[in-house]
PDB file of C-alpha atoms in Angstrom:
ATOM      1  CA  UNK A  13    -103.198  82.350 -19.121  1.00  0.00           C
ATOM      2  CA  UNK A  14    -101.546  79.469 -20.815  1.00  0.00           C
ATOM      3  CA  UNK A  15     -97.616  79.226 -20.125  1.00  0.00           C
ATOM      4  CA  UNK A  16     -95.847  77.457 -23.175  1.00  0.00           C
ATOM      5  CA  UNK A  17     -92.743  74.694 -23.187  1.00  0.00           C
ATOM      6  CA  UNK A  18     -92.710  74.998 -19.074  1.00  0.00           C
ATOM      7  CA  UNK A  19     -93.746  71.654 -18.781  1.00  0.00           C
ATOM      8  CA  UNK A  20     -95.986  72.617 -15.879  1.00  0.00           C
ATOM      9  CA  UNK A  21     -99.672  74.081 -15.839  1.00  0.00           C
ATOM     10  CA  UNK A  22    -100.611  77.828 -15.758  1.00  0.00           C
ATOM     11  CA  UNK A  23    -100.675  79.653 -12.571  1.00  0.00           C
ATOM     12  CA  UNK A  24    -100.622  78.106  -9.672  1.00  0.00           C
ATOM     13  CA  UNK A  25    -102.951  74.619 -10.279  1.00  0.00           C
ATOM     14  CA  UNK A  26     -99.800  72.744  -9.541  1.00  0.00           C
ATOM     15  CA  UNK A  27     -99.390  71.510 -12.831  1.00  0.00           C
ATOM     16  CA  UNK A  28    -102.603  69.785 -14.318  1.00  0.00           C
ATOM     17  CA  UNK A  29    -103.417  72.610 -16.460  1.00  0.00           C
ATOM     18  CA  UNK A  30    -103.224  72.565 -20.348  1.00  0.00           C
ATOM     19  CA  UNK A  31    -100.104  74.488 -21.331  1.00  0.00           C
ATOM     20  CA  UNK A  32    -102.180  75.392 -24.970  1.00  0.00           C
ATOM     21  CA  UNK A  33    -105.733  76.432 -23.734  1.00  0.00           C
ATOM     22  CA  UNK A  34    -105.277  76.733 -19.785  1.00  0.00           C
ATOM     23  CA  UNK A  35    -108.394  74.236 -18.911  1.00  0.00           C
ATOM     24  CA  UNK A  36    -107.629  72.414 -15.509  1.00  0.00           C
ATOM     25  CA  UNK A  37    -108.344  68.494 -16.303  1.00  0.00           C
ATOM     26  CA  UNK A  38    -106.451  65.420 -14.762  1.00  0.00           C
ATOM     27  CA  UNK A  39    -106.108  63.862 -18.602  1.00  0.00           C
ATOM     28  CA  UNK A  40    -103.077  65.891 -19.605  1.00  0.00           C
ATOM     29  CA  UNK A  41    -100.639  64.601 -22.492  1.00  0.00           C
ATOM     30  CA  UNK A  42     -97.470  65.152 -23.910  1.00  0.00           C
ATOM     31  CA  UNK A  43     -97.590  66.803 -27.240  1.00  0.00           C
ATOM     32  CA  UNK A  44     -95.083  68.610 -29.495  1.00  0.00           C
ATOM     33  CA  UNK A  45     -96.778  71.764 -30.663  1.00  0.00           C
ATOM     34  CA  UNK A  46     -94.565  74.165 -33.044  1.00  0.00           C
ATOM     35  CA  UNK A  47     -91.188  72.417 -31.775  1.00  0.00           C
ATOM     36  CA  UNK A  48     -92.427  72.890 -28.185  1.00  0.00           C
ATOM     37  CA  UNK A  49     -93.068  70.022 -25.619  1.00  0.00           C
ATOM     38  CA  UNK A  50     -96.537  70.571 -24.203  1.00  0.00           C
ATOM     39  CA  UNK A  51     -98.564  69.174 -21.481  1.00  0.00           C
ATOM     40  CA  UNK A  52    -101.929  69.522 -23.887  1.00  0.00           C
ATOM     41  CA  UNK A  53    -105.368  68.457 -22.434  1.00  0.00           C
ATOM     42  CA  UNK A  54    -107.520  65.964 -25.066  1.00  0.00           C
ATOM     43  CA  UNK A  55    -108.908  68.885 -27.132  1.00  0.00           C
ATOM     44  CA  UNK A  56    -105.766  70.422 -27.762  1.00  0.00           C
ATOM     45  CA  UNK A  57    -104.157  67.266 -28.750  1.00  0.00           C
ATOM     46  CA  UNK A  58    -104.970  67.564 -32.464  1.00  0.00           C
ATOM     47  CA  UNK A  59    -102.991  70.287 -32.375  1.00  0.00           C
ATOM     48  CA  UNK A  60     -99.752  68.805 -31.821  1.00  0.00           C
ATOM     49  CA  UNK A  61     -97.322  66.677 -33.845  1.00  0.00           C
ATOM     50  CA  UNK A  62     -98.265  63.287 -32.515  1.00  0.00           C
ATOM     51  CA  UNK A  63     -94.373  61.449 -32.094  1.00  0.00           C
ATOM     52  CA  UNK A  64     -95.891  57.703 -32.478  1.00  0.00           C
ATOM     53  CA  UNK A  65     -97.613  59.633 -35.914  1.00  0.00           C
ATOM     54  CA  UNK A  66     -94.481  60.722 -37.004  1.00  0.00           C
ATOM     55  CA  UNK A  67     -92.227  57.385 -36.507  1.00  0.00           C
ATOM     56  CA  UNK A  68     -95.148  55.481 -38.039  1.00  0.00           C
ATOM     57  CA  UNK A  69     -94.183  58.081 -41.033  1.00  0.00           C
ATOM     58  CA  UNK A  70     -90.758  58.270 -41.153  1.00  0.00           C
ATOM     59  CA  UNK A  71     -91.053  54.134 -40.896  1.00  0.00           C
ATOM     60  CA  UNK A  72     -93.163  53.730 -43.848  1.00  0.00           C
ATOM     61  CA  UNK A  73     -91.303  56.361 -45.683  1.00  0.00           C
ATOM     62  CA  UNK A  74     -88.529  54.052 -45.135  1.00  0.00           C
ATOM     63  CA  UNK A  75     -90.401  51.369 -46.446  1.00  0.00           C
ATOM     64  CA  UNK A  76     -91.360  53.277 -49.268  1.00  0.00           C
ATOM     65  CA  UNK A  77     -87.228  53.805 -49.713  1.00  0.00           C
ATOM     66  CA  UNK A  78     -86.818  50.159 -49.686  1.00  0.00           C
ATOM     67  CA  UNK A  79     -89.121  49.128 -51.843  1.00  0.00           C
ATOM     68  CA  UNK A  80     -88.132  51.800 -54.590  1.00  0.00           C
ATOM     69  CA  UNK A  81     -84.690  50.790 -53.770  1.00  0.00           C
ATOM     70  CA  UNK A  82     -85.516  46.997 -54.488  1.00  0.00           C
ATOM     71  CA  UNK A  83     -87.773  47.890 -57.635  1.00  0.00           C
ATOM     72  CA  UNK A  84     -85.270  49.935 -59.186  1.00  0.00           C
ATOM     73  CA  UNK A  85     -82.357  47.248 -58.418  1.00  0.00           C
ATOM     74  CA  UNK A  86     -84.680  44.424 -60.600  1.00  0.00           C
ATOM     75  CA  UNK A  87     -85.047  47.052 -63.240  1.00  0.00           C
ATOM     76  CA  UNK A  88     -81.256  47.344 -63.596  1.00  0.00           C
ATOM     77  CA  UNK A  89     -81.170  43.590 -63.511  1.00  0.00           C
ATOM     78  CA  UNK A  90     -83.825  43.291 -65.888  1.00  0.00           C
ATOM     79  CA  UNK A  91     -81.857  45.501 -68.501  1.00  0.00           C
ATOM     80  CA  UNK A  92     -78.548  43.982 -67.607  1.00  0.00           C
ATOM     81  CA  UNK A  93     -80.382  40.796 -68.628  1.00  0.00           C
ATOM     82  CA  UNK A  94     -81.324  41.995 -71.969  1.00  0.00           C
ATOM     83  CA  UNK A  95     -78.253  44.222 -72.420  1.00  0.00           C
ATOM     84  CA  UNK A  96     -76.309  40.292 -72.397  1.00  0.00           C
ATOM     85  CA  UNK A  97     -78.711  38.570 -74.511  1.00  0.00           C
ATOM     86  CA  UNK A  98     -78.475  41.212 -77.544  1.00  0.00           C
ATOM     87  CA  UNK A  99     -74.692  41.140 -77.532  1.00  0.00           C
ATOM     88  CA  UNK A 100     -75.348  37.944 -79.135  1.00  0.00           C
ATOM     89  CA  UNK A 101     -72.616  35.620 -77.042  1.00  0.00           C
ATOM     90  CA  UNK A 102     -74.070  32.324 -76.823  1.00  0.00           C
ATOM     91  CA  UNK A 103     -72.155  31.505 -74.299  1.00  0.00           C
ATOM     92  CA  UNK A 104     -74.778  31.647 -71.563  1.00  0.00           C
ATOM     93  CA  UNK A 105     -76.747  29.362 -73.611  1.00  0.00           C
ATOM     94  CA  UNK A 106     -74.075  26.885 -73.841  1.00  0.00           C
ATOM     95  CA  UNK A 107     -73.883  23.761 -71.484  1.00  0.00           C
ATOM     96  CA  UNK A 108     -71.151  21.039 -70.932  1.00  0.00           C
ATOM     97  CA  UNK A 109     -71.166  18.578 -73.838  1.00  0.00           C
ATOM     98  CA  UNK A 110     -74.448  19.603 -76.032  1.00  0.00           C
ATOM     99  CA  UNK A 111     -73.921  20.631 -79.213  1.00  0.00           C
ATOM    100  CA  UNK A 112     -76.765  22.214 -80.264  1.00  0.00           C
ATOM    101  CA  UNK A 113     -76.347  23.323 -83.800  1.00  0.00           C
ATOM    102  CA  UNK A 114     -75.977  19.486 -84.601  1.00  0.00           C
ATOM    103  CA  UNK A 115     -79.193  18.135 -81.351  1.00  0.00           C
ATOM    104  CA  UNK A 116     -81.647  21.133 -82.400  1.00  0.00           C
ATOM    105  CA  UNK A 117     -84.584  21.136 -80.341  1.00  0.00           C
ATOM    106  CA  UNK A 118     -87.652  20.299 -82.866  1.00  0.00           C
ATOM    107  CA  UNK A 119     -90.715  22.251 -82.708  1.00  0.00           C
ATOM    108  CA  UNK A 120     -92.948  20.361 -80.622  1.00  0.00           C
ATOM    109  CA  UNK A 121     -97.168  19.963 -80.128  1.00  0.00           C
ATOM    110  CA  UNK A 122     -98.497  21.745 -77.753  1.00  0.00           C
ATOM    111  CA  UNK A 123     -98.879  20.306 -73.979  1.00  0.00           C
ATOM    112  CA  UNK A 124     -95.882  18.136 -74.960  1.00  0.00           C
ATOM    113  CA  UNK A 125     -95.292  18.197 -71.050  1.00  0.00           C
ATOM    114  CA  UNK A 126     -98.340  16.530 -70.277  1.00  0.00           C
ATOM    115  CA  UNK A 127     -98.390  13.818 -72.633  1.00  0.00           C
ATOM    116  CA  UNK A 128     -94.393  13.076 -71.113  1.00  0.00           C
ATOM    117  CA  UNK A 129     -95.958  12.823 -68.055  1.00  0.00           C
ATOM    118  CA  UNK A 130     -99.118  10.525 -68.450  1.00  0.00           C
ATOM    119  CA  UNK A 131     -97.082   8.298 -71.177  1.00  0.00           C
ATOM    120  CA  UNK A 132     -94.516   7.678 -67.927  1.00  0.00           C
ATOM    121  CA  UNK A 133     -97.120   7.376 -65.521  1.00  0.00           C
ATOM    122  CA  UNK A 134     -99.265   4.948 -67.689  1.00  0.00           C
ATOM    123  CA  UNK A 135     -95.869   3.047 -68.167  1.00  0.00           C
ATOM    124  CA  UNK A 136     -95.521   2.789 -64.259  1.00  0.00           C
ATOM    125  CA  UNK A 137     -92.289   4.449 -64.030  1.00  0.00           C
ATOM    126  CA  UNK A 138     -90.820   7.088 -61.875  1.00  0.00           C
ATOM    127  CA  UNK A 139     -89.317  10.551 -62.879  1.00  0.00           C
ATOM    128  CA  UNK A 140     -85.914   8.909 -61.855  1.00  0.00           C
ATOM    129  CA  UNK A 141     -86.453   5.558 -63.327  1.00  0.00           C
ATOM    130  CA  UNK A 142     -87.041   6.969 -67.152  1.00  0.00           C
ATOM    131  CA  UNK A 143     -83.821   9.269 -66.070  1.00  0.00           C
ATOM    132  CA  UNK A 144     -81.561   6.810 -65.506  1.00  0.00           C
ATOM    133  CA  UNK A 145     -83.193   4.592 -68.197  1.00  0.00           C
ATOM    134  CA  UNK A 146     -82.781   7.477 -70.741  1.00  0.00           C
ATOM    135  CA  UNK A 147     -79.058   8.545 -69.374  1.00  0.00           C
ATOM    136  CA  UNK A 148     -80.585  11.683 -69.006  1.00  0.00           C
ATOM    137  CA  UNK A 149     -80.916  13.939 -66.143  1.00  0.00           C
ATOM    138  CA  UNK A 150     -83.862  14.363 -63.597  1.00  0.00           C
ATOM    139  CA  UNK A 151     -84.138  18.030 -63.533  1.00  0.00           C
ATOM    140  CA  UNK A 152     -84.007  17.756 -67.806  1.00  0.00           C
ATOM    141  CA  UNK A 153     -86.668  15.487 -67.443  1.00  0.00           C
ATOM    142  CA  UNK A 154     -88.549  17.248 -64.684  1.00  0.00           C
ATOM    143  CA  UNK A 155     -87.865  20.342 -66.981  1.00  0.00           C
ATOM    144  CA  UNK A 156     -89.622  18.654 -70.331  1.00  0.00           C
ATOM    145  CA  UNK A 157     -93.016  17.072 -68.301  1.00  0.00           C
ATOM    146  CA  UNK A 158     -93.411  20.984 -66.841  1.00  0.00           C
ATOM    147  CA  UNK A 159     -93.099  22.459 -70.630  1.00  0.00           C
ATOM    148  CA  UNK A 160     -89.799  23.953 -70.061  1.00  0.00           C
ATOM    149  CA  UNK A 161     -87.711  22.507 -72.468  1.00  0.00           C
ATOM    150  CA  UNK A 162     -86.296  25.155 -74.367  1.00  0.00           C
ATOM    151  CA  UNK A 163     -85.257  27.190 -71.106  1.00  0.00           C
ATOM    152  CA  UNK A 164     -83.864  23.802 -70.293  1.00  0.00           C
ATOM    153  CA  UNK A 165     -81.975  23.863 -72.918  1.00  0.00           C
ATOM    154  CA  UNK A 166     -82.952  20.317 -73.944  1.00  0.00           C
ATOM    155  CA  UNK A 167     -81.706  18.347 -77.216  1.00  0.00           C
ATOM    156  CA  UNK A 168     -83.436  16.703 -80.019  1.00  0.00           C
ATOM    157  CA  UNK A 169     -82.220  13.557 -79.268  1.00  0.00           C
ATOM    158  CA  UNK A 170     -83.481  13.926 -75.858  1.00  0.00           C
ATOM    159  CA  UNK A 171     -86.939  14.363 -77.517  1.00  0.00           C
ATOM    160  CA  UNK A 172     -86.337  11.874 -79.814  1.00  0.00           C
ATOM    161  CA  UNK A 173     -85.475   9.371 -77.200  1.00  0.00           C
ATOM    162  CA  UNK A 174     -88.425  10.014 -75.155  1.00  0.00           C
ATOM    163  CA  UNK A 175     -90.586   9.430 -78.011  1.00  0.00           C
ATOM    164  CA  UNK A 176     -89.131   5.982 -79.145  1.00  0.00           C
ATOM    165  CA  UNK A 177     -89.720   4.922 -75.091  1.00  0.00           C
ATOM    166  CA  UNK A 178     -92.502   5.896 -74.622  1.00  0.00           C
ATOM    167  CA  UNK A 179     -94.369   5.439 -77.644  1.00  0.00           C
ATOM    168  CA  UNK A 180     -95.494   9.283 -78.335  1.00  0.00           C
ATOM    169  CA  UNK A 181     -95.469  11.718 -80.621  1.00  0.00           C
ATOM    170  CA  UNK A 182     -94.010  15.420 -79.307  1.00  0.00           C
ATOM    171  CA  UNK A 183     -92.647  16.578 -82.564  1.00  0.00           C
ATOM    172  CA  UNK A 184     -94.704  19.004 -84.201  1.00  0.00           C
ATOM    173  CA  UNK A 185     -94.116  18.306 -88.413  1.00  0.00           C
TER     174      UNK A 185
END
């Protein structure tokens, strides 16, 4: 019979017996069956808690960890983000030297961002060129062709200006 967590076969085969079942074969492994380190042969091996199973596991359970960790750390951002913006301080919306009460941002037509950006093309300039020509900055006007001007925090005048240049109309009246 079968001698368990010797780490040697039954009797005396001299070791190249399965400790679960007793059957002589040469293709013994090592297997952890109830806590207990067995030499198993293939048909027993089911039987036992496969380590490589179990680190694949405990990795993607760690995985798992990490990416609940992660998801609930946006959440919190998320709410901290909203948590700011109904407290009604305007200061985060408030950049150096715009006033925006007085350089509202008009509503404007839709695709406004695309007609900036053929008008300049057809006009032969480059995004830097109408920026410096405009005394404006490249990322404001980078920020109107992609239809980002309110998140931009762009002016009227801005608008305005670009429409006098260029010969467009992006105010929606």
């Amino acid at each position: 019979m079968a001698k368990y967590s010797t780490n040697r076969g039954g009797g005396d085969s001299g070791g190249d017996s399965c400790e679960l079942c007793g059957r002589t074969t040469t293709k013994l492994r090592r297997a952890n069956v109830a806590g207990a380190n067995l030499l198993v042969c293939p048909d027993c091996a089911p039987h036992g808690e496969n380590r490589h199973t179990d680190r694949k596991n405990e990795q993607s359970q760690s995985t798992r960890d990490d990416s609940e960790r992660s998801r609930r750390k946006r959440a919190a951002q998320r709410t901290a983000k909203m948590y700011d913006s109904a407290k009604g301080s305007a200061k985060h919306w408030e950049e150096k030297g715009t006033n925006y009460e007085k350089d509202r941002l008009p509503y404007l037509v839709s695709g406004y961002g695309d007609i900036v950006e053929s008008a300049r093309q057809d006009e032969g300039l480059q995004l830097d060129e109408l920026a410096d020509e405009l005394e404006l900055e490249e990322k404001q006007l980078l920020a109107i062709e992609q239809g980002r001007a309110t998140r931009a925090n762009v002016g009227g005048s801005v608008i305005r200006a670009l429409e006098a240049r260029l010969d467009v109309t992006l105010v929606d009246e």
